[in-house]
CSV table of C-alpha atoms and ligand atoms in Angstrom, one decimal:
chain,number,residue,atom,x,y,z
A,1,MET,CA,-16.1,-33.3,6.5
A,2,SER,CA,-16.0,-34.4,2.8
A,3,ALA,CA,-13.5,-33.0,-0.4
A,4,GLU,CA,-16.6,-30.6,-1.8
A,5,SER,CA,-18.0,-29.3,1.6
A,6,ARG,CA,-13.7,-29.2,2.6
A,7,ALA,CA,-13.3,-27.0,-0.9
A,8,GLY,CA,-16.0,-25.4,-0.7
A,9,ALA,CA,-14.7,-23.6,2.7
A,10,ARG,CA,-11.2,-23.1,1.1
A,11,GLY,CA,-12.7,-21.6,-1.7
A,12,GLN,CA,-15.0,-19.2,0.2
A,13,PRO,CA,-12.5,-17.0,2.2
A,14,VAL,CA,-10.4,-16.5,-1.1
A,15,PHE,CA,-13.1,-15.0,-3.2
A,16,TYR,CA,-14.0,-13.3,-0.4
A,17,ILE,CA,-11.3,-11.3,0.0
A,18,ALA,CA,-11.1,-10.9,-4.2
A,19,MET,CA,-14.3,-8.7,-3.8
A,20,VAL,CA,-13.5,-6.8,-0.9
A,21,SER,CA,-10.4,-6.3,-3.2
A,22,THR,CA,-12.3,-5.6,-6.0
A,23,ILE,CA,-14.6,-3.2,-4.8
A,24,ALA,CA,-11.2,-1.3,-3.3
A,25,ALA,CA,-10.0,-1.5,-6.4
A,26,ILE,CA,-13.3,0.5,-7.7
A,27,GLY,CA,-11.0,3.7,-6.9
A,28,GLY,CA,-8.3,3.0,-8.8
A,29,THR,CA,-10.9,3.2,-11.6
A,30,LEU,CA,-11.8,6.7,-11.0
A,31,PHE,CA,-7.8,7.9,-10.5
A,32,GLY,CA,-7.5,6.1,-14.6
A,33,TYR,CA,-10.1,8.1,-15.4
A,34,ASP,CA,-10.7,10.9,-14.0
A,35,THR,CA,-6.9,11.6,-14.9
A,36,GLY,CA,-7.0,10.8,-18.9
A,37,VAL,CA,-10.4,11.9,-19.1
A,38,ILE,CA,-9.8,15.4,-19.0
A,39,SER,CA,-7.8,15.7,-22.2
A,40,GLY,CA,-10.4,14.7,-25.1
A,41,ALA,CA,-12.9,17.2,-23.2
A,42,ILE,CA,-10.6,20.5,-22.1
A,43,LEU,CA,-11.0,21.4,-25.8
A,44,PHE,CA,-14.4,21.8,-25.8
A,45,ILE,CA,-13.5,23.3,-22.2
A,46,GLN,CA,-12.1,25.9,-24.0
A,47,ARG,CA,-14.0,26.9,-26.4
A,48,GLU,CA,-17.6,27.1,-24.3
A,49,PHE,CA,-16.3,29.1,-21.2
A,50,ALA,CA,-12.8,30.4,-23.8
A,51,LEU,CA,-10.2,29.7,-21.5
A,52,ASP,CA,-6.7,32.1,-21.5
A,53,ALA,CA,-3.4,29.3,-21.5
A,54,ALA,CA,-3.4,29.5,-18.0
A,55,MET,CA,-6.0,28.5,-16.9
A,56,GLN,CA,-6.4,25.8,-19.3
A,57,GLY,CA,-3.4,24.3,-17.6
A,58,LEU,CA,-4.7,24.5,-14.1
A,59,VAL,CA,-8.0,23.2,-14.8
A,60,VAL,CA,-6.1,19.5,-16.3
A,61,SER,CA,-3.3,20.5,-13.2
A,62,ALA,CA,-6.0,21.3,-10.6
A,63,VAL,CA,-6.4,16.9,-10.0
A,64,THR,CA,-2.3,16.2,-9.3
A,65,ALA,CA,-2.5,19.6,-7.1
A,66,GLY,CA,-5.7,18.7,-6.1
A,67,ALA,CA,-4.4,14.9,-5.4
A,68,LEU,CA,-1.3,16.2,-3.6
A,69,VAL,CA,-3.3,17.3,-1.0
A,70,GLY,CA,-5.7,14.9,-0.6
A,71,ALA,CA,-3.0,12.2,-0.4
A,72,LEU,CA,-1.7,13.6,2.8
A,73,ALA,CA,-5.0,14.0,3.9
A,74,ALA,CA,-5.5,10.7,3.3
A,75,GLY,CA,-2.8,9.8,5.8
A,76,SER,CA,-4.1,11.4,9.0
A,77,THR,CA,-8.0,9.8,7.9
A,78,ALA,CA,-6.8,5.7,7.6
A,79,GLN,CA,-5.2,6.6,11.3
A,80,ARG,CA,-7.8,8.4,12.6
A,81,LEU,CA,-11.2,6.9,11.2
A,82,GLY,CA,-9.8,3.8,9.5
A,83,ARG,CA,-9.3,2.6,6.2
A,84,ARG,CA,-12.3,1.1,4.8
A,85,VAL,CA,-14.3,5.2,6.3
A,86,THR,CA,-11.4,7.3,3.7
A,87,ASN,CA,-12.5,4.5,1.3
A,88,VAL,CA,-15.7,5.4,1.4
A,89,GLY,CA,-15.3,9.2,1.6
A,90,ALA,CA,-13.5,9.1,-1.3
A,91,GLY,CA,-16.5,7.1,-3.7
A,92,ALA,CA,-18.6,10.3,-1.5
A,93,LEU,CA,-15.8,13.2,-3.2
A,94,PHE,CA,-16.0,11.5,-6.3
A,95,VAL,CA,-19.7,11.7,-7.0
A,96,LEU,CA,-19.6,15.1,-5.4
A,97,SER,CA,-16.9,16.7,-7.5
A,98,ALA,CA,-18.1,14.6,-11.1
A,99,LEU,CA,-21.8,16.0,-10.5
A,100,LEU,CA,-19.5,19.5,-9.5
A,101,CYS,CA,-18.0,19.7,-13.1
A,102,GLY,CA,-20.9,18.3,-15.1
A,103,LEU,CA,-23.0,21.0,-14.3
A,104,ALA,CA,-20.0,23.7,-13.5
A,105,PRO,CA,-21.2,27.7,-13.8
A,106,GLY,CA,-18.6,28.7,-15.7
A,107,GLN,CA,-14.5,28.1,-15.0
A,108,GLU,CA,-13.9,28.7,-11.2
A,109,THR,CA,-16.6,26.3,-10.6
A,110,LEU,CA,-15.4,23.8,-12.8
A,111,LEU,CA,-12.3,24.6,-11.1
A,112,LEU,CA,-13.2,24.1,-7.8
A,113,GLY,CA,-14.7,20.4,-9.4
A,114,ARG,CA,-11.5,19.1,-10.2
A,115,PHE,CA,-9.4,20.2,-7.5
A,116,LEU,CA,-12.1,17.9,-5.3
A,117,VAL,CA,-11.9,15.4,-8.1
A,118,GLY,CA,-8.0,15.7,-7.0
A,119,LEU,CA,-8.6,15.2,-3.8
A,120,ALA,CA,-10.6,11.8,-4.2
A,121,VAL,CA,-7.7,11.1,-6.5
A,122,GLY,CA,-5.0,11.4,-4.1
A,123,ALA,CA,-7.2,10.1,-1.2
A,124,THR,CA,-7.5,6.7,-3.1
A,125,SER,CA,-4.7,6.2,-4.0
A,126,VAL,CA,-3.5,5.8,-0.4
A,127,ALA,CA,-6.2,4.0,1.1
A,128,ALA,CA,-7.2,2.0,-1.0
A,129,PRO,CA,-4.2,0.0,-1.6
A,130,MET,CA,-2.7,0.3,2.0
A,131,TYR,CA,-6.9,-1.5,2.3
A,132,ILE,CA,-6.2,-4.3,0.7
A,133,ALA,CA,-3.0,-5.7,1.4
A,134,GLU,CA,-3.9,-5.2,5.1
A,135,VAL,CA,-6.8,-7.1,4.5
A,136,ALA,CA,-4.6,-9.9,2.4
A,137,PRO,CA,-3.1,-13.3,3.3
A,138,PRO,CA,0.8,-13.4,2.0
A,139,HIS,CA,1.1,-14.9,-0.5
A,140,MET,CA,-1.4,-13.5,-2.6
A,141,ARG,CA,-1.2,-9.8,-1.5
A,142,GLY,CA,1.3,-8.7,-4.1
A,143,ARG,CA,-1.8,-10.3,-6.7
A,144,LEU,CA,-4.6,-8.4,-4.8
A,145,VAL,CA,-2.7,-4.9,-3.9
A,146,SER,CA,-2.4,-5.0,-8.4
A,147,PHE,CA,-5.9,-5.2,-9.2
A,148,PHE,CA,-5.7,-1.1,-8.1
A,149,GLN,CA,-3.3,-0.6,-11.0
A,150,LEU,CA,-5.5,-2.8,-13.5
A,151,ALA,CA,-8.5,-0.6,-12.4
A,152,ILE,CA,-6.3,2.5,-13.2
A,153,THR,CA,-5.0,1.2,-16.2
A,154,VAL,CA,-9.0,0.1,-16.9
A,155,GLY,CA,-10.1,3.9,-16.0
A,156,ILE,CA,-8.0,5.4,-18.6
A,157,LEU,CA,-8.8,3.1,-21.2
A,158,VAL,CA,-12.5,4.5,-20.8
A,159,ALA,CA,-11.7,7.6,-20.7
A,160,TYR,CA,-9.6,7.4,-24.1
A,161,LEU,CA,-13.0,5.3,-25.1
A,162,ILE,CA,-15.7,8.0,-23.5
A,163,ASP,CA,-13.7,10.6,-25.1
A,164,ALA,CA,-13.7,9.6,-28.3
A,165,ALA,CA,-17.5,8.6,-28.4
A,166,LEU,CA,-18.7,11.6,-26.9
A,167,ALA,CA,-16.7,13.7,-29.4
A,168,GLY,CA,-18.2,14.5,-32.1
A,169,THR,CA,-21.0,15.8,-29.9
A,170,GLY,CA,-18.6,18.0,-28.3
A,171,SER,CA,-20.8,16.6,-24.6
A,172,TRP,CA,-17.5,17.9,-21.8
A,173,ARG,CA,-19.4,18.0,-19.0
A,174,TRP,CA,-21.5,14.0,-19.9
A,175,MET,CA,-17.3,12.9,-20.2
A,176,LEU,CA,-16.8,14.4,-15.9
A,177,ALA,CA,-19.7,13.9,-15.2
A,178,LEU,CA,-20.0,9.8,-15.9
A,179,ALA,CA,-17.1,9.3,-13.0
A,180,MET,CA,-20.1,9.5,-10.8
A,181,VAL,CA,-21.3,5.7,-11.6
A,182,PRO,CA,-18.1,4.5,-10.5
A,183,GLY,CA,-18.3,7.1,-7.3
A,184,VAL,CA,-21.5,5.4,-6.3
A,185,LEU,CA,-19.9,1.8,-6.9
A,186,LEU,CA,-17.3,2.9,-4.3
A,187,ALA,CA,-18.9,4.8,-1.6
A,188,ALA,CA,-21.6,2.1,-1.6
A,189,GLY,CA,-19.5,-1.0,-1.9
A,190,MET,CA,-17.1,-0.7,0.3
A,191,LEU,CA,-20.0,0.7,2.9
A,192,PRO,CA,-20.8,-3.0,3.6
A,193,MET,CA,-16.8,-3.9,4.0
A,194,PRO,CA,-14.9,-5.1,6.6
A,195,GLU,CA,-12.9,-2.8,8.3
A,196,SER,CA,-8.6,-3.9,8.7
A,197,PRO,CA,-8.6,-6.3,11.0
A,198,ARG,CA,-4.9,-4.5,11.6
A,199,TRP,CA,-6.5,-0.6,12.0
A,200,LEU,CA,-8.9,-3.0,14.3
A,201,LEU,CA,-6.5,-4.3,16.5
A,202,GLN,CA,-4.5,-1.0,16.6
A,203,ASN,CA,-7.8,0.5,18.6
A,204,GLY,CA,-8.3,-2.0,20.5
A,205,ARG,CA,-11.4,-3.4,18.8
A,206,ASP,CA,-10.1,-6.9,19.1
A,207,PRO,CA,-14.0,-8.8,19.5
A,208,GLU,CA,-13.5,-7.6,15.5
A,209,ALA,CA,-10.6,-7.9,14.5
A,210,ARG,CA,-11.5,-11.6,15.3
A,211,ARG,CA,-14.3,-11.9,13.2
A,212,VAL,CA,-13.2,-9.7,10.3
A,213,LEU,CA,-9.9,-11.9,10.3
A,214,GLY,CA,-12.0,-15.6,10.4
A,215,LEU,CA,-14.0,-13.8,7.4
A,216,LEU,CA,-10.9,-13.4,5.2
A,217,ARG,CA,-8.7,-16.7,6.7
A,218,GLU,CA,-8.9,-20.1,6.7
A,219,GLY,CA,-8.4,-21.5,9.6
A,220,ASP,CA,-7.2,-20.3,12.8
A,221,VAL,CA,-6.2,-17.1,13.4
A,222,GLU,CA,-5.1,-16.4,16.8
A,223,ARG,CA,-1.1,-16.3,15.3
A,224,GLU,CA,-1.6,-13.7,12.6
A,225,ILE,CA,-3.4,-12.0,15.6
A,226,GLY,CA,-1.2,-12.6,18.3
A,227,GLU,CA,1.6,-11.7,15.9
A,228,ILE,CA,0.0,-8.2,14.8
A,229,ARG,CA,-1.1,-7.6,18.8
A,230,GLU,CA,2.5,-8.4,19.4
A,231,GLU,CA,3.8,-5.4,17.1
A,232,ILE,CA,1.2,-3.0,18.4
A,233,ALA,CA,2.3,-3.6,21.3
A,234,ARG,CA,6.4,-2.8,20.5
A,235,GLU,CA,5.5,0.1,18.5
A,236,GLY,CA,2.8,1.6,19.4
A,237,ALA,CA,1.1,4.3,17.5
A,238,GLY,CA,2.7,6.6,15.6
A,239,SER,CA,2.4,10.2,14.3
A,240,TRP,CA,3.7,12.6,11.6
A,241,ARG,CA,6.4,13.3,13.8
A,242,ASP,CA,7.4,10.0,14.0
A,243,LEU,CA,8.7,9.8,10.4
A,244,LEU,CA,11.5,11.9,11.1
A,245,ALA,CA,12.9,9.3,13.3
A,246,SER,CA,15.7,7.3,12.2
A,247,ARG,CA,14.8,4.2,12.1
A,248,ALA,CA,12.4,4.7,10.5
A,249,ARG,CA,14.2,6.5,7.4
A,250,PRO,CA,15.7,3.0,5.6
A,251,ALA,CA,11.5,2.0,4.6
A,252,LEU,CA,10.7,6.0,3.6
A,253,GLY,CA,13.3,6.2,1.4
A,254,VAL,CA,13.1,3.4,-0.3
A,255,GLY,CA,8.6,4.2,-0.6
A,256,ILE,CA,9.4,7.9,-1.6
A,257,GLY,CA,12.4,6.7,-4.1
A,258,LEU,CA,9.8,3.9,-5.9
A,259,ALA,CA,7.2,6.4,-6.2
A,260,VAL,CA,9.1,9.3,-7.6
A,261,PHE,CA,11.0,6.5,-9.7
A,262,GLN,CA,8.0,5.1,-11.1
A,263,GLN,CA,6.9,9.1,-12.7
A,264,ILE,CA,10.5,10.3,-13.0
A,265,THR,CA,11.0,7.6,-15.5
A,266,GLY,CA,8.3,8.6,-18.5
A,267,ILE,CA,5.5,7.1,-18.3
A,268,ASN,CA,2.8,10.4,-18.2
A,269,ALA,CA,4.8,11.5,-20.5
A,270,VAL,CA,3.6,8.7,-23.1
A,271,ILE,CA,-0.1,8.0,-21.4
A,272,TYR,CA,-0.9,11.7,-21.5
A,273,TYR,CA,1.0,12.8,-24.3
A,274,ALA,CA,0.5,9.9,-27.0
A,275,PRO,CA,-1.1,11.2,-29.8
A,276,GLN,CA,1.7,13.9,-30.0
A,277,ILE,CA,4.9,12.1,-29.4
A,278,PHE,CA,2.8,9.5,-32.2
A,279,GLU,CA,1.7,12.9,-34.7
A,280,SER,CA,5.6,14.2,-34.6
A,281,ALA,CA,6.6,10.5,-35.4
A,282,GLY,CA,4.6,11.0,-38.6
A,283,LEU,CA,1.0,9.3,-37.7
A,284,SER,CA,0.3,12.4,-39.3
A,285,SER,CA,-3.4,11.0,-40.0
A,286,ASP,CA,-6.3,12.1,-35.8
A,287,THR,CA,-7.2,8.7,-36.5
A,288,VAL,CA,-4.6,6.5,-37.0
A,289,ALA,CA,-2.9,8.6,-34.0
A,290,LEU,CA,-5.6,8.1,-31.6
A,291,ALA,CA,-6.0,4.3,-32.7
A,292,ALA,CA,-2.3,3.9,-31.7
A,293,THR,CA,-3.5,5.7,-28.3
A,294,THR,CA,-6.2,3.6,-28.2
A,295,GLY,CA,-3.7,0.9,-28.1
A,296,ILE,CA,-1.6,1.4,-25.4
A,297,GLY,CA,-4.6,2.0,-23.5
A,298,VAL,CA,-5.5,-1.6,-24.6
A,299,VAL,CA,-1.5,-2.9,-23.9
A,300,ASN,CA,-1.7,-1.3,-20.8
A,301,VAL,CA,-4.2,-2.9,-19.3
A,302,GLY,CA,-3.6,-6.6,-20.1
A,303,ALA,CA,0.2,-6.3,-19.8
A,304,THR,CA,-1.1,-5.7,-16.2
A,305,PHE,CA,-2.4,-9.7,-15.9
A,306,ILE,CA,1.9,-10.6,-16.4
A,307,ALA,CA,2.3,-9.0,-12.8
A,308,ILE,CA,-0.8,-10.1,-11.7
A,309,GLY,CA,-0.1,-13.9,-12.1
A,310,LEU,CA,3.6,-13.0,-11.4
A,311,VAL,CA,4.0,-11.0,-8.4
A,312,ASP,CA,3.8,-13.3,-5.9
A,313,ARG,CA,5.7,-16.7,-7.1
A,314,ALA,CA,8.0,-14.3,-8.6
A,315,GLY,CA,8.9,-12.0,-6.7
A,316,ARG,CA,8.9,-7.7,-6.4
A,317,ARG,CA,13.2,-7.9,-7.1
A,318,PRO,CA,13.1,-9.8,-10.8
A,319,LEU,CA,9.5,-8.1,-12.2
A,320,LEU,CA,10.5,-4.8,-11.5
A,321,LEU,CA,14.5,-5.3,-12.7
A,322,ALA,CA,12.7,-6.9,-15.4
A,323,GLY,CA,10.2,-4.2,-16.1
A,324,VAL,CA,12.5,-1.2,-15.9
A,325,SER,CA,15.5,-2.7,-18.0
A,326,GLY,CA,13.0,-3.5,-20.9
A,327,MET,CA,11.7,0.3,-19.8
A,328,VAL,CA,15.2,1.6,-21.0
A,329,LEU,CA,15.5,-0.5,-23.9
A,330,SER,CA,12.8,0.4,-25.5
A,331,LEU,CA,13.8,4.4,-23.9
A,332,ALA,CA,16.6,4.2,-25.7
A,333,VAL,CA,15.8,2.7,-28.8
A,334,LEU,CA,13.0,6.0,-28.8
A,335,GLY,CA,15.7,8.1,-28.9
A,336,VAL,CA,18.2,7.0,-31.3
A,337,ALA,CA,15.2,6.6,-33.6
A,338,PHE,CA,14.3,10.4,-33.5
A,339,ARG,CA,17.6,11.5,-33.7
A,340,ASP,CA,17.7,9.4,-36.6
A,341,GLY,CA,14.5,8.1,-38.4
A,342,GLY,CA,13.5,10.8,-39.4
A,343,ARG,CA,16.6,11.7,-41.6
A,344,SER,CA,15.4,8.1,-43.9
A,345,GLY,CA,11.9,9.1,-45.2
A,346,SER,CA,11.0,5.3,-45.2
A,347,GLY,CA,8.5,4.5,-42.2
A,348,LEU,CA,11.0,3.5,-39.7
A,349,LEU,CA,10.3,6.1,-37.5
A,350,GLU,CA,7.0,5.3,-37.2
A,351,LEU,CA,7.3,2.1,-36.9
A,352,LEU,CA,9.9,1.9,-34.1
A,353,THR,CA,7.9,4.4,-32.6
A,354,VAL,CA,4.3,2.4,-32.5
A,355,VAL,CA,6.9,-0.5,-31.3
A,356,CYS,CA,9.2,1.1,-28.7
A,357,LEU,CA,6.4,2.8,-27.4
A,358,ALA,CA,4.0,-0.7,-27.2
A,359,LEU,CA,6.7,-2.2,-24.9
A,360,TYR,CA,8.0,1.0,-23.2
A,361,ILE,CA,3.9,-0.1,-21.7
A,362,VAL,CA,3.6,-3.6,-21.4
A,363,CYS,CA,7.1,-3.7,-19.4
A,364,PHE,CA,5.8,-0.8,-17.7
A,365,ALA,CA,2.7,-1.7,-16.9
A,366,PHE,CA,4.6,-5.6,-15.5
A,367,SER,CA,6.7,-3.6,-13.2
A,368,LEU,CA,6.6,-0.4,-11.8
A,369,GLY,CA,2.8,0.5,-12.3
A,370,PRO,CA,1.1,-2.2,-9.9
A,371,ILE,CA,4.9,-3.0,-7.5
A,372,VAL,CA,5.0,0.4,-6.7
A,373,TRP,CA,1.8,0.7,-5.3
A,374,THR,CA,2.4,-2.5,-3.9
A,375,MET,CA,5.2,-2.0,-1.6
A,376,ILE,CA,4.5,1.2,-0.5
A,377,ALA,CA,1.3,-0.5,0.8
A,378,GLU,CA,3.5,-3.4,2.3
A,379,ILE,CA,6.8,-2.2,3.5
A,380,PHE,CA,6.0,0.4,6.1
A,381,PRO,CA,5.4,-0.7,9.9
A,382,LEU,CA,2.3,0.0,11.0
A,383,ARG,CA,2.6,2.1,13.6
A,384,ILE,CA,3.5,5.0,11.2
A,385,ARG,CA,1.8,2.5,8.0
A,386,SER,CA,-0.7,6.1,6.5
A,387,GLN,CA,1.2,8.8,7.2
A,388,ALA,CA,4.3,7.1,5.5
A,389,VAL,CA,2.3,6.3,2.7
A,390,ALA,CA,0.2,9.7,2.3
A,391,VAL,CA,3.9,10.7,2.7
A,392,SER,CA,5.5,8.7,-0.1
A,393,THR,CA,2.1,8.9,-2.9
A,394,ALA,CA,2.2,13.0,-2.7
A,395,ALA,CA,5.9,12.3,-3.6
A,396,ASN,CA,4.2,10.4,-6.2
A,397,TRP,CA,2.7,13.2,-7.5
A,398,ALA,CA,5.0,16.1,-6.9
A,399,ALA,CA,6.5,13.7,-9.4
A,400,ASN,CA,3.9,13.8,-11.5
A,401,PHE,CA,3.1,17.1,-12.3
A,402,ALA,CA,6.8,17.3,-12.5
A,403,VAL,CA,6.5,15.4,-15.5
A,404,SER,CA,4.1,16.5,-17.0
A,405,LEU,CA,4.4,19.8,-16.3
A,406,SER,CA,7.7,19.5,-17.9
A,407,PHE,CA,6.9,16.9,-20.3
A,408,PRO,CA,5.6,19.5,-23.5
A,409,MET,CA,8.9,22.3,-22.4
A,410,LEU,CA,12.1,19.7,-23.1
A,411,ARG,CA,10.5,18.3,-25.6
A,412,ASP,CA,10.1,21.7,-27.6
A,413,GLY,CA,13.5,22.7,-25.8
A,414,ILE,CA,15.6,20.4,-26.3
A,415,GLY,CA,14.4,17.8,-28.6
A,416,SER,CA,12.8,14.7,-28.8
A,417,ALA,CA,15.6,12.5,-29.2
A,418,PRO,CA,17.8,14.1,-25.4
A,419,THR,CA,14.0,13.5,-23.4
A,420,PHE,CA,14.0,10.7,-24.7
A,421,PHE,CA,17.7,9.6,-24.0
A,422,LEU,CA,16.8,11.4,-19.9
A,423,TYR,CA,14.5,8.9,-19.7
A,424,ALA,CA,16.4,6.6,-20.4
A,425,ALA,CA,19.1,7.4,-17.9
A,426,LEU,CA,17.0,8.5,-15.3
A,427,GLY,CA,15.6,4.8,-16.2
A,428,VAL,CA,19.3,3.2,-14.8
A,429,LEU,CA,18.8,5.1,-11.8
A,430,THR,CA,16.2,3.3,-11.4
A,431,LEU,CA,17.5,-0.4,-11.3
A,432,LEU,CA,20.8,1.1,-9.0
A,433,PHE,CA,18.2,1.9,-6.5
A,434,ILE,CA,15.8,-1.3,-7.2
A,435,LEU,CA,19.3,-4.1,-7.1
A,436,TRP,CA,21.1,-2.3,-4.1
A,437,ARG,CA,17.4,-0.7,-1.7
A,438,VAL,CA,14.6,-2.2,-2.8
A,439,PRO,CA,14.2,-5.8,-0.8
A,440,GLU,CA,12.0,-8.5,-1.5
A,441,THR,CA,9.1,-8.7,0.0
A,442,LYS,CA,7.1,-12.0,-1.7
A,443,GLY,CA,5.1,-13.9,0.1
A,444,ARG,CA,5.8,-12.6,4.1
A,445,SER,CA,3.4,-11.4,6.4
A,446,LEU,CA,3.5,-7.3,6.7
A,447,GLU,CA,4.6,-7.9,10.6
A,448,GLU,CA,7.9,-9.6,8.9
A,449,ILE,CA,8.6,-7.0,6.7
A,450,GLU,CA,9.3,-4.9,9.1
A,451,ARG,CA,11.2,-7.0,11.0
A,452,LEU,CA,13.5,-7.1,8.5
A,453,TRP,CA,13.7,-3.1,8.5
A,454,HIS,CA,15.5,-4.3,12.2
A,455,ALA,CA,17.3,-6.9,10.8
A,456,ARG,CA,18.2,-5.0,8.6
B,1,BGC,C1,0.7,5.4,-12.1
B,1,BGC,C2,0.3,6.4,-13.1
B,1,BGC,C3,-0.3,6.5,-14.0
B,1,BGC,C4,-0.2,4.9,-14.3
B,1,BGC,C5,-0.6,4.5,-16.1
B,1,BGC,C6,-0.1,4.5,-12.4
B,1,BGC,O1,0.7,3.2,-11.7
B,1,BGC,O2,0.7,6.1,-11.4
B,1,BGC,O3,0.7,7.8,-12.6
B,1,BGC,O4,-0.8,6.8,-15.2
B,1,BGC,O5,-0.1,3.3,-13.6
B,1,BGC,O6,-0.6,3.1,-16.1
């Protein structure tokens, strides 16, 4: 074989895996878009349907509630019907629900549409990272699953931009309906993709698994097939009840812990309420606050590339520890600035708010953002992976709901400074949790990670 064709043969699986992972990650764009777009749309929806405060809250939070249910449901479908089918189904549901929201004749239909959007968001947040983790070779798994987080951040940014572009016309229907486009791409793109080789082997479809792995790997795939088979023979197929078994607990504790800490350190207080935070710091004009918010969106996308570049080299733990330390620091400074800075009237509070929020987002974007999704997808044994990923993801959505609901109440009740101090303190807890409980998974195969728990 010539050097050129050898390079071609080596390059090909990498290109193919990157393509497969990118298509699955489109679900992340929808996740980001659908959670972000409502902030700009709700004002116009409220005018058209004369929503009362309770209905407004429901329309906004229906996606989060739906996502919790969708995540649990996807735990069953991913195991029974497969990872690929679950991703296709999520795409189809995105299309349907976006149409329903865009055409909603009244508030009840809109609420139903938003709940269905949530089901799809929940399903994709289980099925996409798990699918990518199962097709990826160990040395690039972190990078590839981080595509999912990158897609989330792109979705959030696009939502900010579309909201801004359509704000003049007030066309909230288009804001919501545009999610159809990536929805179609996800459903149609995933249809011809291969099923996860691990799911195929678990379901006795060995020849197909061998063919798929042949497409995804360079050289001999028999060793990997042997390892996966061995695990299946040893462990069999699990059920929801197996999550309660004592030997499932350490991994489940880490999965749920990471999922919850990702939220209770305040990320969505910033993502959902950034304009208000900027305004309360004194960036008074709407345009400036909005520009600063778009800046946050851009920084969020950009800093995710740090994780993509480093997660398989530096490892998960160093990035998590560095990122969360930076988040704690920026939250603490923000707290002090809000406590003291407002009095000076020198513009210091404005400056510190912009700098601290940007630093906070950078640190989240290379640590808790991508790595939590990566680790949830890789730490569980195949036997209970679907269910355990589903439960951890549902915990993430429950915590997301609690934080976004409580932030305005905390801010108005105890004040901005104590609220930021509270998130900083929870960040310190997160650091301790990572130090004591979270294993390093860099470069290990999923089967090696499973053995790691036994060894522990
Ligand atoms: C989190 C979301 C958050 C987003 C921000 C994701 O990893 O799960 O809740 O809005 O990152 O980039």
